[in-house]
Structures are given as structure tokens and as C-alpha cells.
mmCIF file with all atom_site columns, C-alpha atoms in Angstrom:
data_model
loop_
_atom_site.group_PDB
_atom_site.id
_atom_site.type_symbol
_atom_site.label_atom_id
_atom_site.label_alt_id
_atom_site.label_comp_id
_atom_site.label_asym_id
_atom_site.label_entity_id
_atom_site.label_seq_id
_atom_site.pdbx_PDB_ins_code
_atom_site.Cartn_x
_atom_site.Cartn_y
_atom_site.Cartn_z
_atom_site.occupancy
_atom_site.B_iso_or_equiv
_atom_site.pdbx_formal_charge
_atom_site.auth_seq_id
_atom_site.auth_comp_id
_atom_site.auth_asym_id
_atom_site.auth_atom_id
_atom_site.pdbx_PDB_model_num
ATOM 1   C CA . MET A 1 1   ? -15.199 -21.901 17.849 1.00 93.00 ? 1   MET A CA 1
ATOM 2   C CA . GLU A 1 2   ? -11.996 -20.107 16.968 1.00 96.00 ? 2   GLU A CA 1
ATOM 3   C CA . ILE A 1 3   ? -9.065  -19.373 19.264 1.00 97.00 ? 3   ILE A CA 1
ATOM 4   C CA . TRP A 1 4   ? -6.525  -16.634 18.573 1.00 98.00 ? 4   TRP A CA 1
ATOM 5   C CA . ILE A 1 5   ? -3.166  -17.757 19.925 1.00 98.00 ? 5   ILE A CA 1
ATOM 6   C CA . ASN A 1 6   ? 0.512   -17.048 20.121 1.00 96.00 ? 6   ASN A CA 1
ATOM 7   C CA . PRO A 1 7   ? 2.139   -20.525 20.336 1.00 95.00 ? 7   PRO A CA 1
ATOM 8   C CA . ALA A 1 8   ? 4.856   -19.121 22.625 1.00 95.00 ? 8   ALA A CA 1
ATOM 9   C CA . CYS A 1 9   ? 2.236   -18.108 25.220 1.00 95.00 ? 9   CYS A CA 1
ATOM 10  C CA . SER A 1 10  ? 1.700   -20.460 28.154 1.00 96.00 ? 10  SER A CA 1
ATOM 11  C CA . LYS A 1 11  ? -1.889  -19.217 28.651 1.00 96.00 ? 11  LYS A CA 1
ATOM 12  C CA . CYS A 1 12  ? -2.627  -20.092 25.008 1.00 97.00 ? 12  CYS A CA 1
ATOM 13  C CA . ARG A 1 13  ? -1.140  -23.563 25.376 1.00 97.00 ? 13  ARG A CA 1
ATOM 14  C CA . GLY A 1 14  ? -3.165  -24.091 28.545 1.00 97.00 ? 14  GLY A CA 1
ATOM 15  C CA . ALA A 1 15  ? -6.375  -23.029 26.827 1.00 97.00 ? 15  ALA A CA 1
ATOM 16  C CA . LEU A 1 16  ? -5.681  -25.386 23.909 1.00 97.00 ? 16  LEU A CA 1
ATOM 17  C CA . ALA A 1 17  ? -5.001  -28.257 26.319 1.00 97.00 ? 17  ALA A CA 1
ATOM 18  C CA . LEU A 1 18  ? -8.300  -27.658 28.090 1.00 97.00 ? 18  LEU A CA 1
ATOM 19  C CA . LEU A 1 19  ? -10.220 -27.421 24.805 1.00 97.00 ? 19  LEU A CA 1
ATOM 20  C CA . ASP A 1 20  ? -8.612  -30.689 23.703 1.00 97.00 ? 20  ASP A CA 1
ATOM 21  C CA . ALA A 1 21  ? -9.358  -32.380 27.042 1.00 97.00 ? 21  ALA A CA 1
ATOM 22  C CA . GLU A 1 22  ? -13.011 -31.385 26.696 1.00 96.00 ? 22  GLU A CA 1
ATOM 23  C CA . GLY A 1 23  ? -13.172 -32.609 23.085 1.00 96.00 ? 23  GLY A CA 1
ATOM 24  C CA . ALA A 1 24  ? -14.105 -29.182 21.759 1.00 95.00 ? 24  ALA A CA 1
ATOM 25  C CA . GLY A 1 25  ? -14.045 -28.507 18.045 1.00 94.00 ? 25  GLY A CA 1
ATOM 26  C CA . TYR A 1 26  ? -12.115 -25.361 17.253 1.00 96.00 ? 26  TYR A CA 1
ATOM 27  C CA . THR A 1 27  ? -9.963  -23.604 14.699 1.00 96.00 ? 27  THR A CA 1
ATOM 28  C CA . VAL A 1 28  ? -6.595  -22.120 15.654 1.00 98.00 ? 28  VAL A CA 1
ATOM 29  C CA . ARG A 1 29  ? -5.642  -18.685 14.393 1.00 98.00 ? 29  ARG A CA 1
ATOM 30  C CA . ARG A 1 30  ? -2.030  -17.707 14.933 1.00 98.00 ? 30  ARG A CA 1
ATOM 31  C CA . TYR A 1 31  ? -2.851  -14.040 14.998 1.00 97.00 ? 31  TYR A CA 1
ATOM 32  C CA . LEU A 1 32  ? 0.765   -12.867 14.817 1.00 97.00 ? 32  LEU A CA 1
ATOM 33  C CA . GLU A 1 33  ? 1.029   -14.538 11.392 1.00 97.00 ? 33  GLU A CA 1
ATOM 34  C CA . ASP A 1 34  ? -2.610  -14.230 10.279 1.00 97.00 ? 34  ASP A CA 1
ATOM 35  C CA . VAL A 1 35  ? -3.062  -10.674 11.524 1.00 97.00 ? 35  VAL A CA 1
ATOM 36  C CA . PRO A 1 36  ? -6.659  -9.606  12.149 1.00 97.00 ? 36  PRO A CA 1
ATOM 37  C CA . SER A 1 37  ? -7.883  -6.569  10.268 1.00 98.00 ? 37  SER A CA 1
ATOM 38  C CA . ALA A 1 38  ? -9.293  -3.531  12.029 1.00 98.00 ? 38  ALA A CA 1
ATOM 39  C CA . GLY A 1 39  ? -12.755 -4.794  11.068 1.00 98.00 ? 39  GLY A CA 1
ATOM 40  C CA . GLU A 1 40  ? -12.098 -8.200  12.606 1.00 97.00 ? 40  GLU A CA 1
ATOM 41  C CA . ILE A 1 41  ? -10.831 -6.553  15.783 1.00 98.00 ? 41  ILE A CA 1
ATOM 42  C CA . ARG A 1 42  ? -14.008 -4.425  15.919 1.00 98.00 ? 42  ARG A CA 1
ATOM 43  C CA . GLU A 1 43  ? -16.120 -7.568  15.500 1.00 97.00 ? 43  GLU A CA 1
ATOM 44  C CA . VAL A 1 44  ? -14.271 -9.437  18.257 1.00 97.00 ? 44  VAL A CA 1
ATOM 45  C CA . LEU A 1 45  ? -14.535 -6.430  20.563 1.00 98.00 ? 45  LEU A CA 1
ATOM 46  C CA . GLY A 1 46  ? -18.287 -6.431  19.984 1.00 97.00 ? 46  GLY A CA 1
ATOM 47  C CA . ARG A 1 47  ? -18.441 -10.137 20.781 1.00 96.00 ? 47  ARG A CA 1
ATOM 48  C CA . LEU A 1 48  ? -16.316 -9.608  23.901 1.00 97.00 ? 48  LEU A CA 1
ATOM 49  C CA . GLY A 1 49  ? -18.296 -6.563  25.004 1.00 97.00 ? 49  GLY A CA 1
ATOM 50  C CA . LEU A 1 50  ? -14.978 -4.768  25.569 1.00 98.00 ? 50  LEU A CA 1
ATOM 51  C CA . GLU A 1 51  ? -13.110 -1.749  24.287 1.00 98.00 ? 51  GLU A CA 1
ATOM 52  C CA . PRO A 1 52  ? -9.739  -1.956  22.474 1.00 98.00 ? 52  PRO A CA 1
ATOM 53  C CA . TRP A 1 53  ? -7.831  -0.661  25.505 1.00 98.00 ? 53  TRP A CA 1
ATOM 54  C CA . ASP A 1 54  ? -9.328  -3.539  27.525 1.00 98.00 ? 54  ASP A CA 1
ATOM 55  C CA . ILE A 1 55  ? -7.525  -6.108  25.359 1.00 98.00 ? 55  ILE A CA 1
ATOM 56  C CA . ALA A 1 56  ? -4.306  -4.151  24.803 1.00 98.00 ? 56  ALA A CA 1
ATOM 57  C CA . ARG A 1 57  ? -1.083  -5.504  26.284 1.00 96.00 ? 57  ARG A CA 1
ATOM 58  C CA . THR A 1 58  ? 0.257   -2.161  27.476 1.00 95.00 ? 58  THR A CA 1
ATOM 59  C CA . GLY A 1 59  ? 3.347   -3.712  29.070 1.00 94.00 ? 59  GLY A CA 1
ATOM 60  C CA . GLU A 1 60  ? 4.800   -4.834  25.736 1.00 95.00 ? 60  GLU A CA 1
ATOM 61  C CA . ALA A 1 61  ? 7.836   -2.978  24.383 1.00 96.00 ? 61  ALA A CA 1
ATOM 62  C CA . GLU A 1 62  ? 5.851   -1.892  21.304 1.00 95.00 ? 62  GLU A CA 1
ATOM 63  C CA . ALA A 1 63  ? 3.171   -0.398  23.553 1.00 97.00 ? 63  ALA A CA 1
ATOM 64  C CA . LYS A 1 64  ? 5.784   1.573   25.439 1.00 97.00 ? 64  LYS A CA 1
ATOM 65  C CA . GLU A 1 65  ? 7.297   2.834   22.169 1.00 96.00 ? 65  GLU A CA 1
ATOM 66  C CA . LEU A 1 66  ? 3.838   4.012   21.068 1.00 97.00 ? 66  LEU A CA 1
ATOM 67  C CA . GLY A 1 67  ? 3.100   5.558   24.466 1.00 97.00 ? 67  GLY A CA 1
ATOM 68  C CA . LEU A 1 68  ? -0.080  3.474   24.550 1.00 96.00 ? 68  LEU A CA 1
ATOM 69  C CA . ALA A 1 69  ? -0.547  3.725   28.322 1.00 93.00 ? 69  ALA A CA 1
ATOM 70  C CA . GLU A 1 70  ? -1.026  7.493   27.959 1.00 96.00 ? 70  GLU A CA 1
ATOM 71  C CA . TRP A 1 71  ? -3.550  7.353   25.098 1.00 98.00 ? 71  TRP A CA 1
ATOM 72  C CA . PRO A 1 72  ? -7.045  8.576   25.955 1.00 98.00 ? 72  PRO A CA 1
ATOM 73  C CA . ARG A 1 73  ? -9.528  5.767   26.528 1.00 98.00 ? 73  ARG A CA 1
ATOM 74  C CA . ASP A 1 74  ? -12.678 7.211   25.034 1.00 98.00 ? 74  ASP A CA 1
ATOM 75  C CA . ALA A 1 75  ? -14.936 6.887   21.997 1.00 97.00 ? 75  ALA A CA 1
ATOM 76  C CA . GLU A 1 76  ? -13.077 9.633   20.138 1.00 97.00 ? 76  GLU A CA 1
ATOM 77  C CA . HIS A 1 77  ? -9.824  7.626   20.263 1.00 98.00 ? 77  HIS A CA 1
ATOM 78  C CA . ARG A 1 78  ? -11.294 4.143   19.794 1.00 98.00 ? 78  ARG A CA 1
ATOM 79  C CA . ASP A 1 79  ? -10.273 3.884   16.128 1.00 98.00 ? 79  ASP A CA 1
ATOM 80  C CA . ARG A 1 80  ? -6.708  4.911   16.999 1.00 98.00 ? 80  ARG A CA 1
ATOM 81  C CA . TRP A 1 81  ? -6.526  2.029   19.479 1.00 98.00 ? 81  TRP A CA 1
ATOM 82  C CA . ILE A 1 82  ? -7.996  -0.432  16.975 1.00 98.00 ? 82  ILE A CA 1
ATOM 83  C CA . GLY A 1 83  ? -5.520  0.742   14.338 1.00 98.00 ? 83  GLY A CA 1
ATOM 84  C CA . ALA A 1 84  ? -2.632  0.168   16.758 1.00 98.00 ? 84  ALA A CA 1
ATOM 85  C CA . LEU A 1 85  ? -3.838  -3.375  17.542 1.00 98.00 ? 85  LEU A CA 1
ATOM 86  C CA . ALA A 1 86  ? -4.147  -4.152  13.821 1.00 98.00 ? 86  ALA A CA 1
ATOM 87  C CA . ALA A 1 87  ? -0.701  -2.698  13.061 1.00 98.00 ? 87  ALA A CA 1
ATOM 88  C CA . HIS A 1 88  ? 0.934   -4.326  16.104 1.00 97.00 ? 88  HIS A CA 1
ATOM 89  C CA . PRO A 1 89  ? -0.897  -7.624  16.762 1.00 97.00 ? 89  PRO A CA 1
ATOM 90  C CA . LYS A 1 90  ? 1.522   -8.512  19.552 1.00 96.00 ? 90  LYS A CA 1
ATOM 91  C CA . LEU A 1 91  ? -0.399  -5.924  21.582 1.00 98.00 ? 91  LEU A CA 1
ATOM 92  C CA . ILE A 1 92  ? -3.611  -8.016  21.474 1.00 98.00 ? 92  ILE A CA 1
ATOM 93  C CA . GLN A 1 93  ? -4.375  -9.910  24.666 1.00 97.00 ? 93  GLN A CA 1
ATOM 94  C CA . ARG A 1 94  ? -4.417  -13.667 24.220 1.00 97.00 ? 94  ARG A CA 1
ATOM 95  C CA . PRO A 1 95  ? -5.920  -16.148 23.862 1.00 98.00 ? 95  PRO A CA 1
ATOM 96  C CA . ILE A 1 96  ? -9.241  -14.919 22.529 1.00 98.00 ? 96  ILE A CA 1
ATOM 97  C CA . ILE A 1 97  ? -11.882 -17.584 22.032 1.00 97.00 ? 97  ILE A CA 1
ATOM 98  C CA . THR A 1 98  ? -14.920 -16.881 19.880 1.00 93.00 ? 98  THR A CA 1
ATOM 99  C CA . ALA A 1 99  ? -17.816 -19.022 21.073 1.00 88.00 ? 99  ALA A CA 1
ATOM 100 C CA . GLU A 1 100 ? -20.458 -20.564 18.872 1.00 84.00 ? 100 GLU A CA 1
ATOM 101 C CA . ASP A 1 101 ? -23.227 -18.424 20.371 1.00 92.00 ? 101 ASP A CA 1
ATOM 102 C CA . GLY A 1 102 ? -21.669 -15.264 18.904 1.00 93.00 ? 102 GLY A CA 1
ATOM 103 C CA . THR A 1 103 ? -19.864 -14.164 22.051 1.00 94.00 ? 103 THR A CA 1
ATOM 104 C CA . ALA A 1 104 ? -16.154 -14.307 22.881 1.00 96.00 ? 104 ALA A CA 1
ATOM 105 C CA . VAL A 1 105 ? -13.895 -14.484 25.921 1.00 96.00 ? 105 VAL A CA 1
ATOM 106 C CA . VAL A 1 106 ? -10.297 -13.678 26.721 1.00 97.00 ? 106 VAL A CA 1
ATOM 107 C CA . GLY A 1 107 ? -9.265  -17.164 27.832 1.00 96.00 ? 107 GLY A CA 1
ATOM 108 C CA . ARG A 1 108 ? -6.459  -16.351 30.258 1.00 94.00 ? 108 ARG A CA 1
ATOM 109 C CA . SER A 1 109 ? -7.951  -18.501 33.027 1.00 95.00 ? 109 SER A CA 1
ATOM 110 C CA . GLU A 1 110 ? -9.440  -21.970 33.160 1.00 95.00 ? 110 GLU A CA 1
ATOM 111 C CA . GLU A 1 111 ? -12.748 -20.412 34.211 1.00 96.00 ? 111 GLU A CA 1
ATOM 112 C CA . ALA A 1 112 ? -12.831 -18.192 31.109 1.00 95.00 ? 112 ALA A CA 1
ATOM 113 C CA . VAL A 1 113 ? -12.096 -21.143 28.807 1.00 96.00 ? 113 VAL A CA 1
ATOM 114 C CA . ARG A 1 114 ? -14.817 -23.194 30.519 1.00 94.00 ? 114 ARG A CA 1
ATOM 115 C CA . ASP A 1 115 ? -17.172 -20.235 30.054 1.00 93.00 ? 115 ASP A CA 1
ATOM 116 C CA . ALA A 1 116 ? -16.500 -20.348 26.300 1.00 93.00 ? 116 ALA A CA 1
ATOM 117 C CA . LEU A 1 117 ? -17.035 -24.115 26.328 1.00 92.00 ? 117 LEU A CA 1
ATOM 118 C CA . SER A 1 118 ? -20.406 -23.674 28.029 1.00 92.00 ? 118 SER A CA 1
ATOM 119 C CA . ARG A 1 119 ? -21.562 -21.475 25.123 1.00 85.00 ? 119 ARG A CA 1
ATOM 120 C CA . ARG A 1 120 ? -21.298 -24.251 22.527 1.00 71.00 ? 120 ARG A CA 1
#
């Protein structure tokens, strides 16, 4: 199991605390420092079953500068979204937990983290 975190994020800290309390084995990836490639983002999206706009933090200042909220959300523009997430990792929703069964969840709630734990 791997968890993509921003240490300044309270949701990330909460997810880590729950993983620790449950004795889960996991690897931490500080994705703002160890930035995922476009290929890694594509893989995680596949595991999540989501599109890039589903995990984009459109309220961030960088998103507003890019005009992200106005970008088309369709297959034709998917690569543009993925490129923006790779170039601006702060725009990636967090935490993302990749489960051992090949799936992933956005662990913003206790229920989502427990869902990832159930997939061990």
C-alpha cells in the first residue's frame, strides 16, 4: 500500500493516523517533492476509476491561474488535464491510497481509508 500525502494536509495526517492505528503496512510518497509522472497519474486514475478532473483541486490558486475550472472535461482534453496535474502536483487531491488489490481510493474520509484497508 502506498499513500500520496502532503504533510501539511490535515486529511493526510488523519489517514496516516488511522493506517498506523490499524497496523497497516504502507509507504509514504510526498508527492509535492516526489512528483508523479503523467504515466503514474494515468495509472492511479485507472486504479481509482476516475478522470483527472475528478481528482483536481480546482480551488487552488494555481488552478485559478490556469483557468482549470473552465477546461472541458472530456476524452479529448484528458491528456491536458493529466499534464497539468503532473506539472502542478499541488492540484492533485490528497491523500491517495493505492490498495494491495490494485485499486486506489482518495482517502479524505475515515470511511475511504477503511475501504482501502479492507482491500489488503
